[in-house]
Coordinates of C-alpha atoms in Angstrom, one line a residue:
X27 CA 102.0 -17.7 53.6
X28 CA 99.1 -20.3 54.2
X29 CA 96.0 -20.3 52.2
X30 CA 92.7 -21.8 51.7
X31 CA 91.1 -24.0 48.8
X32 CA 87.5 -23.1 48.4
X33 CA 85.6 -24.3 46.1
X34 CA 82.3 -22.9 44.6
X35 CA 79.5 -24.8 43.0
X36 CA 77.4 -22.9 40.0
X37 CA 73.6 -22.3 41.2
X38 CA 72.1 -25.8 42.0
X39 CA 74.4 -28.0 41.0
X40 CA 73.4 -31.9 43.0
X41 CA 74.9 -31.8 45.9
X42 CA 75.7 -35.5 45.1
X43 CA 77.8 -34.2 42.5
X44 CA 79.4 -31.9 45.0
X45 CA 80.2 -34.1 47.6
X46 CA 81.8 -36.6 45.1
X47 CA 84.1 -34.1 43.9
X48 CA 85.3 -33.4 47.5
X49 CA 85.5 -37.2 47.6
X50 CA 87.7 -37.0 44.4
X51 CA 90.0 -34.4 45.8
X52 CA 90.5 -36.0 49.2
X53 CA 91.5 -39.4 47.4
X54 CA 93.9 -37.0 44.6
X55 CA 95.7 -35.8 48.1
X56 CA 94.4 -32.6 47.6
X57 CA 92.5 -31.8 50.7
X58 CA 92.1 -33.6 54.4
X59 CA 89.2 -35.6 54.5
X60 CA 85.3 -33.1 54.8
X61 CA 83.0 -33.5 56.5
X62 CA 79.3 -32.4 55.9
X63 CA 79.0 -29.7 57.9
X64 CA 81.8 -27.8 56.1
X65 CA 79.5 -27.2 53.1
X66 CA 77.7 -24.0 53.6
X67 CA 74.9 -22.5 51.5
X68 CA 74.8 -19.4 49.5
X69 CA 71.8 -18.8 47.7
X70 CA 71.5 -21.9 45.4
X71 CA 75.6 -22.7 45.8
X72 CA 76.8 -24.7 47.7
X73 CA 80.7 -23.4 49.3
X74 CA 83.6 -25.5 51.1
X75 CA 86.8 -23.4 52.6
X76 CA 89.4 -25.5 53.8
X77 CA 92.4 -23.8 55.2
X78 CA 96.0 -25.6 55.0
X79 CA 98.2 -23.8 57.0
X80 CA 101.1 -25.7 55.6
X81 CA 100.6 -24.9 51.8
X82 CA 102.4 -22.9 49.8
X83 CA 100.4 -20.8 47.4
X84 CA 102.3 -21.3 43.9
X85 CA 102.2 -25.2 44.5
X86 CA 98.8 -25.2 45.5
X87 CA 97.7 -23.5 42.8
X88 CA 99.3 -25.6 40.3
X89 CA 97.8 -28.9 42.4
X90 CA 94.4 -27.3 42.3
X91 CA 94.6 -26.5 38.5
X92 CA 95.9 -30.2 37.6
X93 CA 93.0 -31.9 39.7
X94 CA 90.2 -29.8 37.9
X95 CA 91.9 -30.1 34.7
X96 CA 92.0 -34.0 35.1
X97 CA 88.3 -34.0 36.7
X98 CA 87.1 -32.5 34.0
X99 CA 89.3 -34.8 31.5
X100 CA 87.3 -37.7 32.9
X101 CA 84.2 -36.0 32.4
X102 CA 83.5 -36.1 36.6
X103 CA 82.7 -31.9 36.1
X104 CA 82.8 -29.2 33.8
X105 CA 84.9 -25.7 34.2
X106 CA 81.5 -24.2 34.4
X107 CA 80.0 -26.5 36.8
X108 CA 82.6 -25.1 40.1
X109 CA 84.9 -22.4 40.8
X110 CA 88.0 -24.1 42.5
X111 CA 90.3 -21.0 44.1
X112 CA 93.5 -21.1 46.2
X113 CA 92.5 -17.7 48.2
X114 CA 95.9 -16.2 50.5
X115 CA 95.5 -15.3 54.1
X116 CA 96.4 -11.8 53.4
X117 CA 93.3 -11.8 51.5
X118 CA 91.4 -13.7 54.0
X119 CA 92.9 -12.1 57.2
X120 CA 92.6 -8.8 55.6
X121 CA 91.0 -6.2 58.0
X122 CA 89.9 -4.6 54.4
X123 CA 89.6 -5.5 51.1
X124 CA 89.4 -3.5 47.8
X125 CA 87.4 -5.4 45.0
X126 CA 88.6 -3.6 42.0
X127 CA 86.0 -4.7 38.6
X128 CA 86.0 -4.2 34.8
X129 CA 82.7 -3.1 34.0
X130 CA 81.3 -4.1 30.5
X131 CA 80.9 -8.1 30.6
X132 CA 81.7 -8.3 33.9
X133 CA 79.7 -5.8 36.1
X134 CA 76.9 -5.7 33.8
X135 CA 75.9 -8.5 31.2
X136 CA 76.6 -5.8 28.2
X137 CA 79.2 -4.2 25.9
X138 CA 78.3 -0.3 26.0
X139 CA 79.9 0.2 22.7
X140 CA 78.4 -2.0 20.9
X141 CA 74.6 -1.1 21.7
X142 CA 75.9 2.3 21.3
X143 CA 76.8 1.3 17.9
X144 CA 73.8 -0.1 17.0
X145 CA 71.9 3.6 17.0
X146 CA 74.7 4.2 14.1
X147 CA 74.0 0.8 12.6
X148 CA 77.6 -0.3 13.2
X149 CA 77.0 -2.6 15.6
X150 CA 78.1 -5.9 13.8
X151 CA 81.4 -3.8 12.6
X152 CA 82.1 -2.7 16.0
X153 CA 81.4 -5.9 17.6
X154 CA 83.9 -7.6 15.8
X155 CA 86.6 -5.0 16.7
X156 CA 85.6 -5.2 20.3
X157 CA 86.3 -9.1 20.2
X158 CA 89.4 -8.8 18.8
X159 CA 90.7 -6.0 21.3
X160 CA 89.6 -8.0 24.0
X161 CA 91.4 -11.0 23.0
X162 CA 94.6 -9.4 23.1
X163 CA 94.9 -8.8 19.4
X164 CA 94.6 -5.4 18.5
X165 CA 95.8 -2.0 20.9
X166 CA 92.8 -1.5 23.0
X167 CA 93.2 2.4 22.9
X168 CA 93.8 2.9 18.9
X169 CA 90.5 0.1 18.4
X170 CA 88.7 2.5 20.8
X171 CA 89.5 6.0 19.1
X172 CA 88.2 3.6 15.6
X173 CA 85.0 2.6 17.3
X174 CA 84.1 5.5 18.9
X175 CA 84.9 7.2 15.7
X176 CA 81.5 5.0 14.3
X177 CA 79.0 7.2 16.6
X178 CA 79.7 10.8 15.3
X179 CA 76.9 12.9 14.9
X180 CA 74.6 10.4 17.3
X181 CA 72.6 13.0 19.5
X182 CA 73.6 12.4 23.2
X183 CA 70.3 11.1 24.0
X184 CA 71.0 8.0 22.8
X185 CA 73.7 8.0 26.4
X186 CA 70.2 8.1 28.1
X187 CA 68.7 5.3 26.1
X188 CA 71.2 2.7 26.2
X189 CA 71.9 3.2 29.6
X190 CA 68.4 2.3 30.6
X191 CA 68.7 -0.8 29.2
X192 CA 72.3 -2.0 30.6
X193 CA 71.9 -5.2 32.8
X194 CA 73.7 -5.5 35.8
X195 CA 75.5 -9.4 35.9
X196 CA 73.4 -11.6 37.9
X197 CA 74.5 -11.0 41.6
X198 CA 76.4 -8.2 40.6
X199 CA 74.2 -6.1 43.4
X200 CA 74.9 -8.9 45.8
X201 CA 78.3 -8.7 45.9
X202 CA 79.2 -5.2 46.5
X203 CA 76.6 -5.4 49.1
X204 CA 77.7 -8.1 50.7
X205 CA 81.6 -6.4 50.6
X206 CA 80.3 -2.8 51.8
X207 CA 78.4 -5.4 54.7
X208 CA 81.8 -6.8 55.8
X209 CA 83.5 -2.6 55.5
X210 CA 85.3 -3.7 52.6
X211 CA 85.5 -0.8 49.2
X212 CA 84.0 -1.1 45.8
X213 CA 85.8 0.2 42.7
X214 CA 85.5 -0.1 39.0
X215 CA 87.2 1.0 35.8
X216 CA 86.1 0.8 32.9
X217 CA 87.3 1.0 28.9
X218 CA 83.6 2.0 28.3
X219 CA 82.5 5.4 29.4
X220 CA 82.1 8.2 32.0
X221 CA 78.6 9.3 30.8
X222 CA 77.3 5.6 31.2
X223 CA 78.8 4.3 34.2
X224 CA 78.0 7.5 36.7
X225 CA 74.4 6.5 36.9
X226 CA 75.5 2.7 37.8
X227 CA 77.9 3.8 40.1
X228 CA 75.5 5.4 42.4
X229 CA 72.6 2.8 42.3
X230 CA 75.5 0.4 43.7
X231 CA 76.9 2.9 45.6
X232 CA 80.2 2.4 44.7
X233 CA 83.2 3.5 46.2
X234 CA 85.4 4.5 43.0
X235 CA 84.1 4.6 39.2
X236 CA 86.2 5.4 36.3
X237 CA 86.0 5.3 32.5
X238 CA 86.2 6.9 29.1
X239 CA 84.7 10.7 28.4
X240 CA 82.9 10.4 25.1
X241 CA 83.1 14.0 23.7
X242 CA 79.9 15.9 22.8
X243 CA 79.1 19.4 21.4
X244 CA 76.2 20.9 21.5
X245 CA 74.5 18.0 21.9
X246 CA 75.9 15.7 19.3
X247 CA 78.6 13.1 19.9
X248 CA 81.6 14.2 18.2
X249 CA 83.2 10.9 17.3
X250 CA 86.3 11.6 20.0
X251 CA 87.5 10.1 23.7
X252 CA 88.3 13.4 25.8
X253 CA 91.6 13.4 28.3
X254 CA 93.9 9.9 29.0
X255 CA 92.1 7.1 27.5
X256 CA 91.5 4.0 30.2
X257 CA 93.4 1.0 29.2
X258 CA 95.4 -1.9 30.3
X259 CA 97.6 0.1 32.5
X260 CA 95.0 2.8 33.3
X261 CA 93.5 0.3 35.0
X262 CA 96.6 -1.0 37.2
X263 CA 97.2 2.4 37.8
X264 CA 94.3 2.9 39.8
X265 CA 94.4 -0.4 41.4
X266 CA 97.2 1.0 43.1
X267 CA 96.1 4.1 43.5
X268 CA 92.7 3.2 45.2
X269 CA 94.4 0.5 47.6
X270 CA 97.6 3.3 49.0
X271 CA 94.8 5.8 49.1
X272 CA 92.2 3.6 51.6
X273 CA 95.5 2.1 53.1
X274 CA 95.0 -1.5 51.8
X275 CA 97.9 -3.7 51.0
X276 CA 97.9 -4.2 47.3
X277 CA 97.7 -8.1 48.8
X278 CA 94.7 -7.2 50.3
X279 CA 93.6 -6.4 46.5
X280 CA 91.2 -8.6 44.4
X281 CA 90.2 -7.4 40.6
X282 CA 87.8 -9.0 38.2
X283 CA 88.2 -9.1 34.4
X284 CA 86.7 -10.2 31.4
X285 CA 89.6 -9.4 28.5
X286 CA 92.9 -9.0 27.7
X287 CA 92.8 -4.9 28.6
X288 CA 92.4 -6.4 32.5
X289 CA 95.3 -8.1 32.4
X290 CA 97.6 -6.2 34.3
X291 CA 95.3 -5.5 36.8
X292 CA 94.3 -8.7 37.1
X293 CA 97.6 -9.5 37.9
X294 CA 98.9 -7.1 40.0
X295 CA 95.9 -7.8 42.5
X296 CA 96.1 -10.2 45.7
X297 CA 93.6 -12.0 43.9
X298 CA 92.5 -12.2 40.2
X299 CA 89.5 -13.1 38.8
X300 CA 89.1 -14.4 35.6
X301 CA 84.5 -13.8 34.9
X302 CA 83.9 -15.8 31.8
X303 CA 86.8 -14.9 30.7
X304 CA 88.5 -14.6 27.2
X305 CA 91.5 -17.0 27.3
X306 CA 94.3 -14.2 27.2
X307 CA 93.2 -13.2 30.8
X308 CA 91.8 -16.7 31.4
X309 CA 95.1 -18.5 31.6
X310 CA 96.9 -15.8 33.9
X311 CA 94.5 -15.4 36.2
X312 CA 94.6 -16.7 39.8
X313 CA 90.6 -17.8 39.6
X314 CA 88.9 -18.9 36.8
X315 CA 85.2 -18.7 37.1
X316 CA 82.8 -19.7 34.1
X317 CA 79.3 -19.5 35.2
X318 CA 77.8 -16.4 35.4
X319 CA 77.0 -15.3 39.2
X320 CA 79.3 -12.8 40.2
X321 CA 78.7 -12.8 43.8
X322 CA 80.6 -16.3 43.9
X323 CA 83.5 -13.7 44.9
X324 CA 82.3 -13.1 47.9
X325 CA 81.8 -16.6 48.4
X326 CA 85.6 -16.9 47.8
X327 CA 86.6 -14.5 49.8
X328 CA 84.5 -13.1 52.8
X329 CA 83.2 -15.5 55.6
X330 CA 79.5 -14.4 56.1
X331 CA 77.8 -17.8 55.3
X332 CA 76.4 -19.7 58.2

């Protein structure tokens, strides 16, 4: 099926700059010639969808990869300076969408554990087993059960203290308003946990939320995750789950990531998103985007910019 190359500027980059790498593409033979008035405005990025009925997605996607690559090679553009994304018409013909997200480093700017850890004064040793997990190197849910292990005996309100200072990703608001605008559905899920996420879930209004159950008696945290632990294929689980449920194509699917425990979602989606990204998802995913706005995926994939 035919798709579209859309590419994605980070916030204020010259639109010289843009322009020249449309110039760049048209000469590579990757795109018909542009015009002005197919770059749109949203916020401080500037957006270009081209469709080409007669592409074929895999082929595309390798042409569009190449051309960035050897753009920024020859120092014309950094990863970090556009998003370039071969989007499918059953994503953009969809009547609805699902947006399925990971949570910590992607929907909000923080890891959970880790500031958790720091009221245990763990933070550094926790940190570094949180890196590692999300690089692909260790079992997510055996590094979990050993960091959670670190908070035993924290009282609970520290679940009220961190969560009040948890930073939603810039534009993170933005984008589910902007897909609950256009009738499309919300979901995350989430390696972090239950307690923390609730509270975000309703401010955006989401449509789904899932994570971990931190156990706690009488008060205290008890050092343990309660029921099935949310890993890698937790989280594909309820990708599929969410989409049969609301009657959405799994190709009418797009999931966002940061790690190596979003993988499999990430790749069973119609679309996946790679959000600054560690390079175990990084090089799987469908998108790569490096600058930190993450309502550029409703740029990608809804048309609501005049």
């Amino acid at each position: 099926m035919a798709s579209s190359l859309v590419f994605v500027s980070r916030p204020s980059l010259p639109r010289t700059q843009f322009l020249n790498l449309l110039e760049l593409a048209v000469a590579a033979h990757l795109i018909p010639e542009v015009s002005e008035e197919s770059i749109k405005t949203s916020q401080d990025r500037l957006v270009t969808k081209l469709h080409l009925p007669d592409s074929e997605r895999s082929e595309l996607q390798d042409d569009a990869s190449s051309f960035l690559d050897s753009q920024v090679s020859a120092g014309n553009i950094s990863y970090s300076d556009v998003c370039l994304a071969v989007v499918p018409d059953e994503i953009s013909d969809a009547k609805q969408l699902l947006l399925l997200m990971d949570v910590d480093s992607t929907l909000i700017k923080q890891e959970v554990i880790e500031l958790l850890a720091a009221h245990a004064g763990r933070e550094a040793e926790v940190a570094s087993v949180t890196e590692a997990a999300m690089r692909g190197e260790l079992d997510f849910a055996q590094s979990l059960i050993q960091r959670v292990a670190t908070l035993k005996n924290l009282p609970d309100s520290v679940l009220q203290e961190v969560g009040q200072r948890i930073i939603f990703s810039d534009g993170a608001p933005s984008l589910v308003k902007r897909f609950h605008e256009a009738g499309h559905k919300v979901a995350v899920v989430s390696g972090g946990f239950q307690q923390i996420l609730d509270p975000l879930a309703a401010t955006l209004g989401l449509d789904h939320a899932l994570a971990n159950t931190l156990g706690i008696t009488d008060g205290i945290l008890d050092g343990t995750v309660h029921g099935e632990i949310v890993d890698r294929t937790m989280k594909e689980t309820k990708l599929r789950q969410w989409s049969e449920e609301h009657q959405i194509p799994l190709a009418a699917t797009i999931a966002a990531g940061d790690g190596a425990n979003d993988l499999s979602m990430v790749s069973a989606s119609g679309l996946g998103i790679a959000f600054n990204a560690k390079p175990a998802l990084r090089d799987q995913a469908d998108v790569r985007l490096d600058f930190g706005r993450l309502d550029v995926i409703a740029d990608l994939v809804l048309d609501d910019l005049s």
